[in-house]
PDB file of C-alpha atoms in Angstrom:
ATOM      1  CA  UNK V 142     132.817  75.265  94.461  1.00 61.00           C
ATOM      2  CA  UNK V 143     136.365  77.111  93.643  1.00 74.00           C
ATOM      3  CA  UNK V 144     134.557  79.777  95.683  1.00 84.00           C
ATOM      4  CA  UNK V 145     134.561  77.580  98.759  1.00 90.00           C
ATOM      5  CA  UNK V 146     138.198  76.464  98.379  1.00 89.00           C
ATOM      6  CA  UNK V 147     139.682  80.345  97.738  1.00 92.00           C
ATOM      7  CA  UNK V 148     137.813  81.126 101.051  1.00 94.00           C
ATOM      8  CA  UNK V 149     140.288  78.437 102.837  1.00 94.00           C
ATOM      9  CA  UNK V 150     143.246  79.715 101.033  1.00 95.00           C
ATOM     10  CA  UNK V 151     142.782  82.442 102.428  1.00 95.00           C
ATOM     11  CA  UNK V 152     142.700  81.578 106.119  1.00 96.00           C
ATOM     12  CA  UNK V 153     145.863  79.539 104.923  1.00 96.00           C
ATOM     13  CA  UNK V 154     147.583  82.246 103.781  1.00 97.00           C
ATOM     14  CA  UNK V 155     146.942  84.103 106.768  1.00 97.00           C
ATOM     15  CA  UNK V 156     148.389  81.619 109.227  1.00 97.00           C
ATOM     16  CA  UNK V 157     151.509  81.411 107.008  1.00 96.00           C
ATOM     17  CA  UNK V 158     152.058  84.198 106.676  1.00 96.00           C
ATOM     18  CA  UNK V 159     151.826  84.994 110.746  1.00 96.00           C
ATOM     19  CA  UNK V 160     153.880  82.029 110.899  1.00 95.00           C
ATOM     20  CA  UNK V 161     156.723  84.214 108.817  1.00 94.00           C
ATOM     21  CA  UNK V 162     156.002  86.835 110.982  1.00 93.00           C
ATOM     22  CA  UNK V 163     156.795  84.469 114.137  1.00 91.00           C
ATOM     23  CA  UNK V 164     153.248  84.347 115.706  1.00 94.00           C
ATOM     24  CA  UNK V 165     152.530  80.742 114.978  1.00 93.00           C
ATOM     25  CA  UNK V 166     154.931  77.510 115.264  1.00 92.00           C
ATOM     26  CA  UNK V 167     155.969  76.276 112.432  1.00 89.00           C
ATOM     27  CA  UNK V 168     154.410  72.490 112.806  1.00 91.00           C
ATOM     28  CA  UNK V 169     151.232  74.071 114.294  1.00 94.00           C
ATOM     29  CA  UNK V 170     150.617  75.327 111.025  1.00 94.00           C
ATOM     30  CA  UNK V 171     150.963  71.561 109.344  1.00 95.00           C
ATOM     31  CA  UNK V 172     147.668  70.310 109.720  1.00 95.00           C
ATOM     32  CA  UNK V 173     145.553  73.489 108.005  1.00 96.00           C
ATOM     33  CA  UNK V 174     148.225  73.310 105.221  1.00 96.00           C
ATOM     34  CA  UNK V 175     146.841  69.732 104.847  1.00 96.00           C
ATOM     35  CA  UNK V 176     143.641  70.457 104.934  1.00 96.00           C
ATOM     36  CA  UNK V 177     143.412  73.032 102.608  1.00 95.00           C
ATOM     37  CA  UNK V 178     146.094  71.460 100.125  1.00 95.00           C
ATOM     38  CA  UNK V 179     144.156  68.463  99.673  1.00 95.00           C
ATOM     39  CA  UNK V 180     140.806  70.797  98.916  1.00 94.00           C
ATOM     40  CA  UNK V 181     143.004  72.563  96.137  1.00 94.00           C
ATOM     41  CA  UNK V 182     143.452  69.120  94.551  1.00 94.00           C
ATOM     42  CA  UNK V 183     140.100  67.280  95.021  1.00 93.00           C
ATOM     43  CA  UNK V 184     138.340  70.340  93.740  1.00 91.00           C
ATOM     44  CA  UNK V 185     139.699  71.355  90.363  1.00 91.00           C
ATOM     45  CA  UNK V 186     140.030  67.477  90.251  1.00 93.00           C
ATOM     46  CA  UNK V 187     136.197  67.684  90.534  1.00 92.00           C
ATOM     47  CA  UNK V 188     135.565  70.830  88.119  1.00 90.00           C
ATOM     48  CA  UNK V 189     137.601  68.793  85.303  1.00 92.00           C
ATOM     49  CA  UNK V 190     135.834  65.912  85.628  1.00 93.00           C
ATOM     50  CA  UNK V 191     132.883  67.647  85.151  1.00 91.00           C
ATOM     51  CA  UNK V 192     133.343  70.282  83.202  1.00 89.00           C
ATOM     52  CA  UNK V 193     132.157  68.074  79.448  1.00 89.00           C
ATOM     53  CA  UNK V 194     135.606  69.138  78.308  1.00 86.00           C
ATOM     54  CA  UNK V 195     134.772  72.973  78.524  1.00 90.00           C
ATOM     55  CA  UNK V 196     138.380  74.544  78.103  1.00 89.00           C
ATOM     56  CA  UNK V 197     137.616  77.725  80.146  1.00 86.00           C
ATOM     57  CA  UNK V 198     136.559  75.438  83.170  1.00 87.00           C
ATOM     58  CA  UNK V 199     139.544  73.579  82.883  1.00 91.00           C
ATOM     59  CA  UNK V 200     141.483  76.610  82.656  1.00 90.00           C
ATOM     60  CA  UNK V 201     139.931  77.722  85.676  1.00 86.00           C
ATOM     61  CA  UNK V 202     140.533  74.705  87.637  1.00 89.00           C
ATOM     62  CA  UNK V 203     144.039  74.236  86.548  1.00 91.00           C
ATOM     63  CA  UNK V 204     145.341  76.939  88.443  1.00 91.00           C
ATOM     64  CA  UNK V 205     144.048  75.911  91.489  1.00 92.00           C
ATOM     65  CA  UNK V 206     146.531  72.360  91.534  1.00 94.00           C
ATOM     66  CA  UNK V 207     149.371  75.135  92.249  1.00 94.00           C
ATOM     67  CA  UNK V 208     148.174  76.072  95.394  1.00 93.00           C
ATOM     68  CA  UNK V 209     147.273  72.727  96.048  1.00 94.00           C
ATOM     69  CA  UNK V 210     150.347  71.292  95.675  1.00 96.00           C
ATOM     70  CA  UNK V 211     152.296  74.468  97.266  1.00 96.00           C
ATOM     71  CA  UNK V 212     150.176  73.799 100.534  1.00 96.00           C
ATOM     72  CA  UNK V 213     150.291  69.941 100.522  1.00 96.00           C
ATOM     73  CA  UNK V 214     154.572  70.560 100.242  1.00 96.00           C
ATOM     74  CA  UNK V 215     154.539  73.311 103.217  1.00 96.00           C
ATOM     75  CA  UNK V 216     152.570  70.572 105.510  1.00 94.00           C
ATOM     76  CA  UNK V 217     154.995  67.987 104.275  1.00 94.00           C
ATOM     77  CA  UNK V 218     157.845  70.684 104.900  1.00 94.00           C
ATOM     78  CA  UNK V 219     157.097  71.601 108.575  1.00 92.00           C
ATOM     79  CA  UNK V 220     156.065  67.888 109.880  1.00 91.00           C
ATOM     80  CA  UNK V 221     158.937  66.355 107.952  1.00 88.00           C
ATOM     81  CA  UNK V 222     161.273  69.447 108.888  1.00 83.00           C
ATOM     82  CA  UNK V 223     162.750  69.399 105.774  1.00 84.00           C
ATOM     83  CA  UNK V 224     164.617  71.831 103.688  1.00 87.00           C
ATOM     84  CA  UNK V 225     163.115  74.379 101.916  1.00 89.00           C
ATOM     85  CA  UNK V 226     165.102  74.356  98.804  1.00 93.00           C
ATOM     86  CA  UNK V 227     162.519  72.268  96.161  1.00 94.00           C
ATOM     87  CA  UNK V 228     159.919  74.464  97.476  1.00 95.00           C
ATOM     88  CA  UNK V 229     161.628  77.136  96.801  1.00 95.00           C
ATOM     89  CA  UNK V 230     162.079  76.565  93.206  1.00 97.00           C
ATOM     90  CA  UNK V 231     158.537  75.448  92.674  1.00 96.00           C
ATOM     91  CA  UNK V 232     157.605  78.078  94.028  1.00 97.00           C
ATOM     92  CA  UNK V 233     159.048  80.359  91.202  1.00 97.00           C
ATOM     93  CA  UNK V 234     157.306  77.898  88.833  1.00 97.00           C
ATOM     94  CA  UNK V 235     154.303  78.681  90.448  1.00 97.00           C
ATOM     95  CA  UNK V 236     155.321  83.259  90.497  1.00 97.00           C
ATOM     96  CA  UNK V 237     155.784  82.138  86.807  1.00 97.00           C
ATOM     97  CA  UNK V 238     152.715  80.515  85.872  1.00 96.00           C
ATOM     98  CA  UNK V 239     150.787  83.375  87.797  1.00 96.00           C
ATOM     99  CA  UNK V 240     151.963  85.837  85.950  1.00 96.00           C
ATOM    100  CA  UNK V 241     150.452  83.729  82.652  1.00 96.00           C
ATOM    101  CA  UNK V 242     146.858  83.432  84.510  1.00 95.00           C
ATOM    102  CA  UNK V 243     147.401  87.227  84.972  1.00 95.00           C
ATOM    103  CA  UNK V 244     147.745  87.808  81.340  1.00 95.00           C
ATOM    104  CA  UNK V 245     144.487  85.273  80.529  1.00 94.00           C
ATOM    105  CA  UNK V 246     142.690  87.519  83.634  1.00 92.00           C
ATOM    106  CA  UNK V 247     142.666  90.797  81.833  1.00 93.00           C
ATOM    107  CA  UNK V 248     142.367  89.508  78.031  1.00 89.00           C
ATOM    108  CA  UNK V 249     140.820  86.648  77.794  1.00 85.00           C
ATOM    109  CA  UNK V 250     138.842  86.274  81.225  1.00 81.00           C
ATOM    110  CA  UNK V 251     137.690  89.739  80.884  1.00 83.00           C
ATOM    111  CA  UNK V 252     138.394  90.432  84.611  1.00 88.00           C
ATOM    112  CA  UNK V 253     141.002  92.814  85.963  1.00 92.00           C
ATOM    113  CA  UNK V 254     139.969  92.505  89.706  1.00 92.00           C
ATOM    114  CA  UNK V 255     141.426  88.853  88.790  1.00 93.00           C
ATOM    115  CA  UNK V 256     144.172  90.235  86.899  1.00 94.00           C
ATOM    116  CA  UNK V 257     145.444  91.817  90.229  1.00 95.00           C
ATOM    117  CA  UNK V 258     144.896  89.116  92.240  1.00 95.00           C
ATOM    118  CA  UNK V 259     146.851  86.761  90.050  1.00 96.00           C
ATOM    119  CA  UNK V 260     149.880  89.941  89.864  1.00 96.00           C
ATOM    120  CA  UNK V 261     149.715  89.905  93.855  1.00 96.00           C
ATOM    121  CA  UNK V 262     150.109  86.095  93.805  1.00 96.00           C
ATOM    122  CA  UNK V 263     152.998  85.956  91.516  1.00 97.00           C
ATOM    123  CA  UNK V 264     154.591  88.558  93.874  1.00 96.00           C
ATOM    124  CA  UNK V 265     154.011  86.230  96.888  1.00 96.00           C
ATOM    125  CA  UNK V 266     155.177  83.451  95.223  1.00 97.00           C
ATOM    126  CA  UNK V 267     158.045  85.244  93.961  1.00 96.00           C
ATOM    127  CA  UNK V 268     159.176  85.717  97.626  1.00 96.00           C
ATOM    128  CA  UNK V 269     158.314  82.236  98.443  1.00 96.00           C
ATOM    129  CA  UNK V 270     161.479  81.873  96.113  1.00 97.00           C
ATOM    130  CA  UNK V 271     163.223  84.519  97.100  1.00 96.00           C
ATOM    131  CA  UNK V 272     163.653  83.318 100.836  1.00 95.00           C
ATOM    132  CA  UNK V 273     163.113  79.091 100.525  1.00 95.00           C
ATOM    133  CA  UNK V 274     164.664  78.853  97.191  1.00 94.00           C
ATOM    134  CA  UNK V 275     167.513  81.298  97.690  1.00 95.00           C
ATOM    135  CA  UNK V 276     167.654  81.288 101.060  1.00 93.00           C
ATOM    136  CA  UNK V 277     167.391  85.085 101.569  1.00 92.00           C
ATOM    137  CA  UNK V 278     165.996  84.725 105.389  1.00 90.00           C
ATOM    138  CA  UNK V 279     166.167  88.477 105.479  1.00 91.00           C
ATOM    139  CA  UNK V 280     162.749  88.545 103.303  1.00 93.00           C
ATOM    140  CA  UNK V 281     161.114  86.587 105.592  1.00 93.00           C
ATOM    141  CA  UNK V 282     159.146  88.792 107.496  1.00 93.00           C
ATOM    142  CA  UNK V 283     158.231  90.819 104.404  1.00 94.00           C
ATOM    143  CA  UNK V 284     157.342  87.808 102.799  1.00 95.00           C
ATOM    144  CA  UNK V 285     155.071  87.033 106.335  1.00 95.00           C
ATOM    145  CA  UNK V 286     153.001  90.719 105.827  1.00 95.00           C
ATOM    146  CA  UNK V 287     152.390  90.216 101.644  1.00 96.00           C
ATOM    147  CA  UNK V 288     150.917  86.643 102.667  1.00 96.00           C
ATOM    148  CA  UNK V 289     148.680  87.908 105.130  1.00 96.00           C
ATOM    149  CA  UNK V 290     147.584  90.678 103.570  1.00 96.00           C
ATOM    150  CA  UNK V 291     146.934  88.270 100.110  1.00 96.00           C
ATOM    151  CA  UNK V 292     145.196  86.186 102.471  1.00 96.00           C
ATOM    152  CA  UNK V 293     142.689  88.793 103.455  1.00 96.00           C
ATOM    153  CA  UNK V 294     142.238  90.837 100.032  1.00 95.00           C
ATOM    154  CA  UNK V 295     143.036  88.406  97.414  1.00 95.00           C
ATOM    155  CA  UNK V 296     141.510  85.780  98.859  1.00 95.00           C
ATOM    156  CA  UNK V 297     139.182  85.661 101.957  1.00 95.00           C
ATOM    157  CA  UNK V 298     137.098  89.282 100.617  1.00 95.00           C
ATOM    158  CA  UNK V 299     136.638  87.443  97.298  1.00 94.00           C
ATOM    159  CA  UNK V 300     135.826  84.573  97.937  1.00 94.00           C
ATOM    160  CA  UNK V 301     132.594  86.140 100.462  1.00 95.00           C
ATOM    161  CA  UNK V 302     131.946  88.207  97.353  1.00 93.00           C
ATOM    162  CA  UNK V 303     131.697  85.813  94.700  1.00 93.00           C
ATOM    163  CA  UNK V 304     130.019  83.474  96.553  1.00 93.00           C
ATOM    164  CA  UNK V 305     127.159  86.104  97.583  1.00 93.00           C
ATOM    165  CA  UNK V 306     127.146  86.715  94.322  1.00 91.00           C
ATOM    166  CA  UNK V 307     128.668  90.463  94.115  1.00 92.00           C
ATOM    167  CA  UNK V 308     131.965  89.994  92.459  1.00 90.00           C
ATOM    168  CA  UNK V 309     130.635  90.358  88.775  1.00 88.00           C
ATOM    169  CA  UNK V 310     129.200  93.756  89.572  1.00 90.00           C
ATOM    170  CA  UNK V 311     132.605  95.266  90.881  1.00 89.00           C
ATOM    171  CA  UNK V 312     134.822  94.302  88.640  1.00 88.00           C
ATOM    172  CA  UNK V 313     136.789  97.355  87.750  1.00 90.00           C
ATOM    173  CA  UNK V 314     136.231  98.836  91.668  1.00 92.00           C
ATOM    174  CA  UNK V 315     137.503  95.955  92.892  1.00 92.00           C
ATOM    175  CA  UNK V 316     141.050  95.786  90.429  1.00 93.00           C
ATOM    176  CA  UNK V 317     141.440  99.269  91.209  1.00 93.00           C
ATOM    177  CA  UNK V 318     141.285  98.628  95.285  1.00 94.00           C
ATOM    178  CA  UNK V 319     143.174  95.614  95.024  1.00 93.00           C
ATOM    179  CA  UNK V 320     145.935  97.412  93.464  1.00 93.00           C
ATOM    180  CA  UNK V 321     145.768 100.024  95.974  1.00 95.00           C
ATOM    181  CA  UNK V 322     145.841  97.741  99.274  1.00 93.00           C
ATOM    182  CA  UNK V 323     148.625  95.236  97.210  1.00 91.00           C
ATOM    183  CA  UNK V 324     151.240  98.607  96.078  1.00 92.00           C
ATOM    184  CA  UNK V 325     150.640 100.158  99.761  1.00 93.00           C
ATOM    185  CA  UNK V 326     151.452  96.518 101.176  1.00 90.00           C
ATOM    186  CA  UNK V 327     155.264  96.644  99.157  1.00 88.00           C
ATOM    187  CA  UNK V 328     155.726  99.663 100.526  1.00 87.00           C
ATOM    188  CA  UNK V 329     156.399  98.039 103.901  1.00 84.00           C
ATOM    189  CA  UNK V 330     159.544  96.314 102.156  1.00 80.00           C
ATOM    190  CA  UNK V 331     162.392  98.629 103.266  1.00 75.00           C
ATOM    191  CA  UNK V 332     160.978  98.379 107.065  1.00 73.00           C
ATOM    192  CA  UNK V 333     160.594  94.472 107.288  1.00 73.00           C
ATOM    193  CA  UNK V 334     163.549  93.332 104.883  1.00 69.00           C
ATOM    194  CA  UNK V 335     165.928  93.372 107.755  1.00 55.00           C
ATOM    195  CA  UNK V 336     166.213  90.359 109.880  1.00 49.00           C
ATOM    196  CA  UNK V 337     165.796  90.718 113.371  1.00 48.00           C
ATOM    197  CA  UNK V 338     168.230  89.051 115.647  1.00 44.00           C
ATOM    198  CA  UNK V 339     169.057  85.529 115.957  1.00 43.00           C
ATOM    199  CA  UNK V 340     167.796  85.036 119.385  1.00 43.00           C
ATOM    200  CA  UNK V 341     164.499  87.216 119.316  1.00 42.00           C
ATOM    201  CA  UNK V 342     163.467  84.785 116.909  1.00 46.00           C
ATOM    202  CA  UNK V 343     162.988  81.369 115.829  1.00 47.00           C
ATOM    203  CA  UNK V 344     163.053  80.927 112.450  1.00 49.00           C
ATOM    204  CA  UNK V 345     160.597  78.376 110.497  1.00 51.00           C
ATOM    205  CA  UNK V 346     162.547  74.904 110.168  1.00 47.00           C
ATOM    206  CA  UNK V 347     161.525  75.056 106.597  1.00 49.00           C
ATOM    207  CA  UNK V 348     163.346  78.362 105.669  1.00 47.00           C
ATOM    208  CA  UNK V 349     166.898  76.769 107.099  1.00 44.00           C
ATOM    209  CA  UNK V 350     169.344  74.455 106.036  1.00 43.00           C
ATOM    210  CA  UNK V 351     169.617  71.617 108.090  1.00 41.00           C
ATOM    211  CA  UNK V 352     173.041  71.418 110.218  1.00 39.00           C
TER     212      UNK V 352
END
């Protein structure tokens, strides 16, 4: 079932981040933030209730609220058009709390394709920060590319694998791709960080203080 709802995050993640990039309004991306938000919270909602108090399952499913929640406050964001500022800084709660499911990934979980993934996540969340929470529009676009690309090989490949039933029996080929694609992503950094101009773009109402 998590299978099904990482497959949506990462269409999600793909329209956000093209949103960034300035290929999709801002409130046409509302409704798919919705969507998918709400399947981030009735699902792990689901696993827990479930799971006969297994702690690994509700590990598992705990992590899954903070996308939830991140995508239910973008939809509210764009529809409301509302400053970005409290997602921001939840946002860094959520970088923070990846980095903690990245540690669990490689020790506990036994699964460093995971590990990665969770790395990658706290990165994009990081920047979700970076340009809501401190304002730092310049990131924008950078931030645009690493949520596309984390919507396509963090998420989206993933979630086709595990639910065909492959994942298991890549595990170390897959960490070692996904850390390729993720590093060769940042490497874009130095040619997106700088803002384009004012009026060849339209920036998200989400990412700007209201006047």
């Amino acid at each position: 079932m998590a299978s099904v709802g990482l497959l949506y995050v990462g269409a999600v993640l793909i329209l956000n981040g093209l949103m960034l990039l300035g290929r999709v309004d801002a409130r046409a991306a509302a409704p798919l933030n919705f969507f998918v938000g709400a399947l981030q919270v009735i699902t792990p909602t689901y696993l827990i209730i479930t799971s006969g108090g297994d702690p690994d399952t509700i590990l598992g499913a705990s992590g899954l609220y903070l996308f939830g929640f991140t995508y239910l406050y973008v939809g509210w964001n764009l529809l409301g058009d509302l400053d970005g500022t409290g997602l921001g800084w939840f946002s860094a709660f959520v970088a923070a709390s990846a980095l903690v499911f990245a540690g669990l990934n490689f020790g506990r979980q036994d699964d460093p394709a995971f590990g990665v993934i969770w790395l990658y996540w706290a990165v994009l969340w990081g920047l979700f920060f970076v340009v809501l929470g401190l304002k730092k529009e310049e990131w924008t676009r950078f931030t645009g590319l690493v949520a596309v690309v984390a919507g396509v090989f963090t998420a989206a490949v993933p979630a086709f694998m595990l639910l065909t039933g492959i994942w298991d029996d890549y595990l170390t080929e897959s960490a070692i791709a996904l850390a390729v694609i993720c590093l060769a992503s940042l490497a874009f950094y130095p040619r997106l960080r700088v803002a384009e101009p004012a009026e060849a773009r339209a920036p998200a109402p989400e990412l700007r203080e209201r006047r």
